[in-house]
Short mmCIF file of C-alpha atoms in Angstrom, two decimals:
data_model
loop_
_atom_site.label_atom_id
_atom_site.label_comp_id
_atom_site.label_asym_id
_atom_site.label_seq_id
_atom_site.Cartn_x
_atom_site.Cartn_y
_atom_site.Cartn_z
CA MET X 1 49.93 81.25 93.17
CA ILE X 2 51.16 84.43 91.44
CA GLY X 3 53.78 82.36 89.59
CA LYS X 4 51.06 80.09 88.17
CA LEU X 5 48.91 82.99 87.17
CA PHE X 6 51.80 84.61 85.40
CA THR X 7 52.65 81.35 83.58
CA ILE X 8 49.03 80.90 82.29
CA ALA X 9 48.86 84.57 81.12
CA LYS X 10 52.27 84.38 79.42
CA ASN X 11 51.38 81.10 77.58
CA THR X 12 47.98 82.66 76.55
CA VAL X 13 49.76 85.69 75.10
CA PHE X 14 52.17 83.52 73.14
CA GLU X 15 49.37 81.27 71.86
CA THR X 16 47.29 84.28 70.83
CA LEU X 17 50.17 85.96 69.00
CA ARG X 18 50.75 82.73 67.04
CA GLN X 19 47.14 82.38 65.92
CA PRO X 20 46.87 83.24 62.23
CA ILE X 21 43.50 84.95 62.74
CA TYR X 22 45.10 87.42 65.18
CA PHE X 23 47.53 88.55 62.44
CA VAL X 24 44.89 88.55 59.69
CA ILE X 25 42.55 90.90 61.74
CA ILE X 26 45.42 93.25 62.51
CA VAL X 27 46.49 93.45 58.91
CA SER X 28 42.92 93.96 57.75
CA ALA X 29 42.40 96.80 60.25
CA LEU X 30 45.68 98.40 59.21
CA LEU X 31 44.56 98.29 55.53
CA LEU X 32 41.23 99.86 56.49
CA LEU X 33 43.09 102.64 58.43
CA LEU X 34 45.29 103.20 55.33
CA LEU X 35 42.30 103.63 53.16
CA ALA X 36 40.33 105.70 55.58
CA PRO X 37 41.68 109.14 54.41
CA ALA X 38 40.78 108.32 50.85
CA ILE X 39 37.33 107.03 51.71
CA SER X 40 36.65 110.12 53.80
CA MET X 41 37.21 112.56 51.07
CA TYR X 42 33.75 111.96 49.49
CA THR X 43 31.83 114.04 51.97
CA LEU X 44 30.97 117.71 52.21
CA ASP X 45 32.83 119.58 55.00
CA GLU X 46 32.83 116.57 57.31
CA ASP X 47 35.89 114.85 56.01
CA VAL X 48 37.98 114.75 59.14
CA LYS X 49 35.04 113.94 61.33
CA LEU X 50 34.21 110.92 59.13
CA LEU X 51 37.80 109.95 59.19
CA ARG X 52 37.79 109.78 62.95
CA GLU X 53 34.45 107.88 62.90
CA LEU X 54 35.97 105.17 60.45
CA ALA X 55 39.16 105.01 62.48
CA PHE X 56 37.45 104.55 65.88
CA SER X 57 35.06 102.04 64.41
CA THR X 58 38.02 100.07 62.89
CA LEU X 59 39.71 99.97 66.29
CA PHE X 60 36.70 98.71 68.16
CA LEU X 61 35.65 96.09 65.63
CA ALA X 62 39.19 94.81 65.39
CA GLY X 63 39.30 94.49 69.19
CA LEU X 64 35.96 92.74 69.23
CA PHE X 65 36.88 90.05 66.71
CA ILE X 66 40.40 89.58 68.19
CA SER X 67 38.94 89.08 71.61
CA VAL X 68 36.38 86.53 70.44
CA PHE X 69 38.56 84.50 68.13
CA SER X 70 41.48 84.52 70.48
CA ALA X 71 39.34 83.45 73.43
CA GLY X 72 38.01 80.63 71.30
CA GLY X 73 41.63 79.43 70.58
CA ALA X 74 42.74 79.91 74.20
CA VAL X 75 39.81 78.53 76.17
CA THR X 76 37.24 76.75 73.93
CA GLU X 77 39.80 74.77 71.96
CA GLU X 78 41.52 73.55 74.99
CA ILE X 79 38.30 72.39 76.60
CA GLU X 80 37.03 70.63 73.46
CA SER X 81 40.41 69.02 72.69
CA GLY X 82 40.77 67.72 76.25
CA THR X 83 44.20 69.31 76.66
CA ILE X 84 42.85 71.37 79.65
CA THR X 85 42.86 68.16 81.67
CA THR X 86 46.63 68.22 81.64
CA VAL X 87 46.75 71.82 82.95
CA LEU X 88 44.16 71.32 85.62
CA SER X 89 45.90 68.16 86.84
CA LYS X 90 48.92 70.14 88.19
CA PRO X 91 46.84 70.88 90.47
CA LEU X 92 45.64 74.24 89.35
CA PRO X 93 42.57 76.01 90.77
CA ARG X 94 39.97 76.67 88.13
CA PRO X 95 39.44 80.36 89.10
CA LEU X 96 43.17 80.91 88.55
CA PHE X 97 42.96 79.26 85.10
CA VAL X 98 40.04 81.60 84.12
CA VAL X 99 41.75 84.74 85.53
CA GLY X 100 45.05 83.94 83.96
CA LYS X 101 43.49 83.34 80.56
CA PHE X 102 41.82 86.61 80.80
CA PHE X 103 45.00 88.55 81.66
CA GLY X 104 46.85 86.80 78.79
CA LEU X 105 44.05 87.63 76.39
CA ALA X 106 43.79 91.24 77.63
CA SER X 107 47.54 91.69 77.11
CA ALA X 108 47.36 90.45 73.56
CA VAL X 109 44.34 92.58 72.84
CA THR X 110 46.07 95.64 74.37
CA LEU X 111 49.15 95.04 72.21
CA SER X 112 47.00 94.89 69.03
CA HIS X 113 44.99 97.94 70.08
CA TYR X 114 48.15 99.94 70.71
CA LEU X 115 49.53 99.09 67.32
CA LEU X 116 46.27 100.02 65.56
CA SER X 117 46.04 103.19 67.65
CA ALA X 118 49.47 104.22 66.38
CA ALA X 119 48.27 103.71 62.83
CA MET X 120 45.09 105.59 63.70
CA LEU X 121 47.02 108.66 64.96
CA MET X 122 49.08 108.69 61.84
CA ALA X 123 46.00 108.47 59.56
CA VAL X 124 44.28 111.27 61.43
CA ARG X 125 47.42 113.45 61.42
CA HIS X 126 47.70 112.95 57.57
CA GLY X 127 44.02 113.92 57.27
CA VAL X 128 41.96 114.14 54.15
CA LEU X 129 43.18 115.87 50.99
CA GLU X 130 40.01 117.94 50.47
CA ARG X 131 41.47 119.92 47.54
CA ALA X 132 43.75 119.14 44.68
CA SER X 133 46.13 121.75 45.99
CA ASP X 134 46.56 119.99 49.37
CA GLU X 135 49.91 118.45 49.94
CA PRO X 136 50.28 114.99 51.48
CA ASP X 137 51.88 114.69 54.89
CA TRP X 138 55.25 113.26 53.71
CA PRO X 139 56.70 112.68 57.13
CA VAL X 140 53.78 110.44 58.02
CA ILE X 141 53.95 108.64 54.74
CA THR X 142 57.77 108.18 55.05
CA VAL X 143 57.53 106.91 58.62
CA ALA X 144 54.65 104.53 57.88
CA ALA X 145 56.43 103.14 54.81
CA THR X 146 59.71 102.71 56.73
CA VAL X 147 58.03 100.93 59.67
CA PHE X 148 56.27 98.63 57.24
CA LEU X 149 59.28 97.82 55.18
CA LEU X 150 61.58 97.23 58.16
CA THR X 151 58.98 95.10 59.90
CA VAL X 152 58.53 92.86 56.96
CA LEU X 153 62.28 92.63 56.22
CA ILE X 154 63.41 91.95 59.77
CA SER X 155 60.59 89.49 60.40
CA THR X 156 61.38 87.61 57.27
CA LEU X 157 65.05 87.42 58.20
CA LEU X 158 64.31 86.21 61.68
CA ASN X 159 61.89 83.64 60.38
CA TYR X 160 64.44 82.42 57.80
CA PHE X 161 67.58 82.24 60.01
CA TYR X 162 66.03 81.57 63.47
CA GLU X 163 62.64 80.09 62.58
CA TRP X 164 60.74 82.80 64.47
CA GLN X 165 57.15 82.77 63.53
CA PHE X 166 56.62 85.63 61.04
CA SER X 167 53.23 86.88 62.20
CA ALA X 168 53.98 87.09 65.91
CA THR X 169 57.41 88.66 65.27
CA ALA X 170 55.92 91.19 62.83
CA VAL X 171 53.22 92.29 65.38
CA VAL X 172 55.72 92.86 68.14
CA LEU X 173 58.34 94.54 65.93
CA GLY X 174 55.75 96.64 64.20
CA THR X 175 54.56 97.83 67.54
CA ILE X 176 58.14 98.82 68.60
CA LEU X 177 58.99 100.54 65.32
CA GLY X 178 55.50 102.19 65.27
CA SER X 179 56.24 103.61 68.67
CA ALA X 180 59.53 104.97 67.53
CA GLY X 181 57.86 106.49 64.49
CA LEU X 182 55.18 108.20 66.62
CA LEU X 183 57.94 109.60 68.79
CA PHE X 184 59.68 111.03 65.75
CA LEU X 185 56.42 112.49 64.42
CA ALA X 186 55.67 114.08 67.74
CA PHE X 187 58.60 116.44 67.16
CA VAL X 188 58.32 116.99 63.37
CA ASP X 189 55.55 118.96 61.56
CA ARG X 190 54.23 118.51 58.00
CA ASN X 191 57.28 120.52 56.62
CA TRP X 192 59.98 118.41 58.25
CA GLN X 193 60.60 121.14 60.79
CA VAL X 194 61.16 120.47 64.51
CA ASN X 195 57.94 121.91 65.80
CA PRO X 196 56.27 119.81 68.59
CA SER X 197 53.47 122.36 69.01
CA GLN X 198 52.27 121.64 65.36
CA ASN X 199 52.81 117.87 65.33
CA GLY X 200 49.19 117.28 64.26
CA PHE X 201 48.32 114.91 67.16
CA HIS X 202 45.37 115.60 69.45
CA LEU X 203 44.64 114.56 73.02
CA PHE X 204 41.05 113.77 71.89
CA ASP X 205 42.14 110.98 69.70
CA ILE X 206 44.34 109.48 72.44
CA TYR X 207 41.55 109.77 75.03
CA ALA X 208 39.04 108.19 72.48
CA SER X 209 41.40 105.26 71.77
CA THR X 210 41.94 104.73 75.57
CA LEU X 211 38.23 104.62 76.14
CA LEU X 212 37.75 102.18 73.35
CA LEU X 213 40.36 100.02 74.93
CA PHE X 214 38.31 99.79 78.09
CA ALA X 215 35.33 98.71 76.03
CA VAL X 216 37.33 96.04 74.22
CA LEU X 217 38.65 94.72 77.48
CA ILE X 218 35.04 94.24 78.64
CA ILE X 219 34.36 92.35 75.38
CA ALA X 220 37.57 90.18 76.17
CA ALA X 221 36.21 89.27 79.58
CA LEU X 222 32.78 88.35 78.02
CA ALA X 223 34.56 86.30 75.37
CA VAL X 224 36.40 84.35 78.13
CA MET X 225 33.11 83.84 80.06
CA PHE X 226 31.13 82.54 77.10
CA SER X 227 34.11 80.36 75.94
CA THR X 228 33.88 78.41 79.21
CA ARG X 229 30.54 77.08 78.05
CA LEU X 230 30.04 77.72 74.34
CA ASN X 231 31.80 77.02 71.10
CA LEU X 232 33.44 79.58 68.93
CA VAL X 233 30.31 80.45 66.85
CA LEU X 234 28.07 80.83 69.79
CA THR X 235 30.76 82.85 71.67
CA LEU X 236 30.91 85.27 68.74
CA LEU X 237 27.11 85.61 68.50
CA SER X 238 26.77 86.10 72.27
CA CYS X 239 29.56 88.78 72.31
CA VAL X 240 28.02 90.59 69.35
CA GLY X 241 24.57 90.39 70.94
CA VAL X 242 25.77 91.90 74.23
CA PHE X 243 27.67 94.56 72.29
CA LEU X 244 24.59 95.49 70.25
CA VAL X 245 22.39 95.63 73.29
CA GLY X 246 25.13 97.61 75.08
CA LEU X 247 24.95 100.23 72.44
CA ILE X 248 21.20 101.01 73.06
CA THR X 249 20.91 100.34 76.77
CA ASP X 250 19.80 103.97 77.40
CA TRP X 251 16.97 103.53 74.95
CA LEU X 252 16.18 99.86 75.80
CA PHE X 253 16.47 99.99 79.48
CA GLY X 254 17.37 103.46 80.79
CA ARG X 255 14.15 105.23 79.96
CA PHE X 256 12.08 102.60 81.85
CA ALA X 257 14.57 102.00 84.78
CA GLU X 258 12.68 104.28 87.16
CA LYS X 259 9.45 102.58 86.59
CA TYR X 260 10.08 98.84 86.02
CA LEU X 261 12.30 96.41 87.82
CA TRP X 262 13.15 94.45 84.59
CA ALA X 263 14.53 97.59 83.03
CA LYS X 264 16.56 98.46 86.08
CA VAL X 265 17.99 94.90 86.21
CA GLY X 266 18.83 94.99 82.45
CA TYR X 267 20.38 98.43 82.74
CA ILE X 268 22.70 97.15 85.40
CA LEU X 269 23.49 93.78 83.82
CA PHE X 270 24.42 95.04 80.34
CA PRO X 271 27.41 97.27 80.01
CA ASN X 272 26.68 100.67 78.44
CA PHE X 273 29.09 100.89 75.59
CA GLN X 274 27.98 104.42 74.70
CA THR X 275 30.11 105.28 77.75
CA PHE X 276 33.25 104.61 75.81
CA TRP X 277 32.06 105.96 72.40
CA VAL X 278 32.77 109.68 72.05
CA SER X 279 31.59 110.21 68.52
CA ASP X 280 29.10 112.80 69.59
CA ALA X 281 31.93 114.91 70.76
CA ILE X 282 33.49 114.80 67.27
CA TYR X 283 30.48 116.51 65.60
CA GLU X 284 29.68 118.80 68.57
CA LYS X 285 33.37 119.87 68.70
CA ASN X 286 33.61 119.07 72.41
CA GLN X 287 36.65 117.96 74.32
CA VAL X 288 36.91 114.81 76.38
CA PRO X 289 38.04 115.76 79.88
CA GLY X 290 40.88 113.76 81.48
CA ASP X 291 38.66 112.99 84.48
CA TYR X 292 36.37 111.13 82.15
CA LEU X 293 39.03 108.54 81.53
CA LEU X 294 39.09 107.68 85.25
CA ILE X 295 35.23 107.32 85.14
CA GLY X 296 35.46 104.98 82.20
CA LEU X 297 38.31 102.99 83.79
CA TYR X 298 36.28 102.53 86.99
CA TYR X 299 33.15 101.50 85.05
CA ALA X 300 35.13 99.01 82.99
CA VAL X 301 36.90 97.50 85.98
CA LEU X 302 33.68 96.92 87.84
CA TYR X 303 32.12 95.07 84.85
CA ILE X 304 35.26 93.11 84.13
CA VAL X 305 35.45 91.91 87.76
CA GLY X 306 31.77 91.00 87.76
CA ILE X 307 32.07 89.11 84.45
CA LEU X 308 35.09 87.12 85.68
CA PHE X 309 33.29 86.15 88.86
CA LEU X 310 30.56 84.85 86.61
CA ALA X 311 32.96 83.13 84.37
CA VAL X 312 34.58 81.35 87.29
CA ALA X 313 31.16 80.25 88.54
CA LEU X 314 30.27 78.91 85.06
CA PHE X 315 33.58 76.99 84.72
CA GLN X 316 33.60 75.52 88.32
CA ASN X 317 31.22 72.70 87.47
CA ARG X 318 32.12 72.32 83.79
CA GLN X 319 33.19 68.79 83.11
CA VAL X 320 36.31 68.43 80.96
CA GLY X 321 38.10 65.49 79.58
CA GLN X 322 36.75 62.52 77.61
CA ASN X 323 33.55 62.29 79.63
CA ARG X 324 32.73 65.95 79.55
CA GLN X 325 29.13 67.01 79.15
CA TYR X 326 27.73 69.96 77.21
#
């Protein structure tokens, strides 16, 4: 049973990494993170705060779109093309299929989120050049350029000589090289001196990125659930709808929860994504305590488990194959 689950998850990861849209979204997010310091300089005394806002927003939106489009390719496409009948004829329990698809999708989403988080940490460390006299962070620029050039060069060579897919190879290789670059920058300050205490990285950014990952994994579970019944467009609209409602659950349901049953039910059913968004702490100069990560993890796990149960229930009586019904 565990072996089948691992096989489904592994195949889903490989399928997701090979999807062109997966690579396109990551590259687009990296470009936005590259431009974020320049965009943020046109504010008054709030440059670094806006930089963080832009970086966190890019992380979350990239995770949202990767989850939806990847789930569409991993679940919806298999159902609509009828290839799922081959998988389920092994025999393979349907709940195992759904859970395996989620774990595979979650792994691919986590990989992309980690890569973009590395780029985000470099962008925030470089900061905004508020004055003409400000010097760029040359260690960050050098490391980022080196990672980019090596990733493109090695991925191209592997594609040419061994026919490895360029996009999937570039994502995995970029993640490995980006990790090595972050490790180097953790010990080197802006002046190329070995000075870990002045490396420019902050736990706040790491905690914020981790909380956003929890939120993205909830979106991934929702994408898998909706994909068992809906096409790609409706899955995207449904996930965006839940996301938008989740941003205002306190205002929409929370203030009425003590008086009305419908509000209490809605407050429970819709995940509160404000739990994972710490932008208020940026402007109020507050820190995110480490214990809050455990609360966020517990909250996310509860919702993910509940969503997967619902996904299994929706997929149990879904007819697949040539005579499937919609």
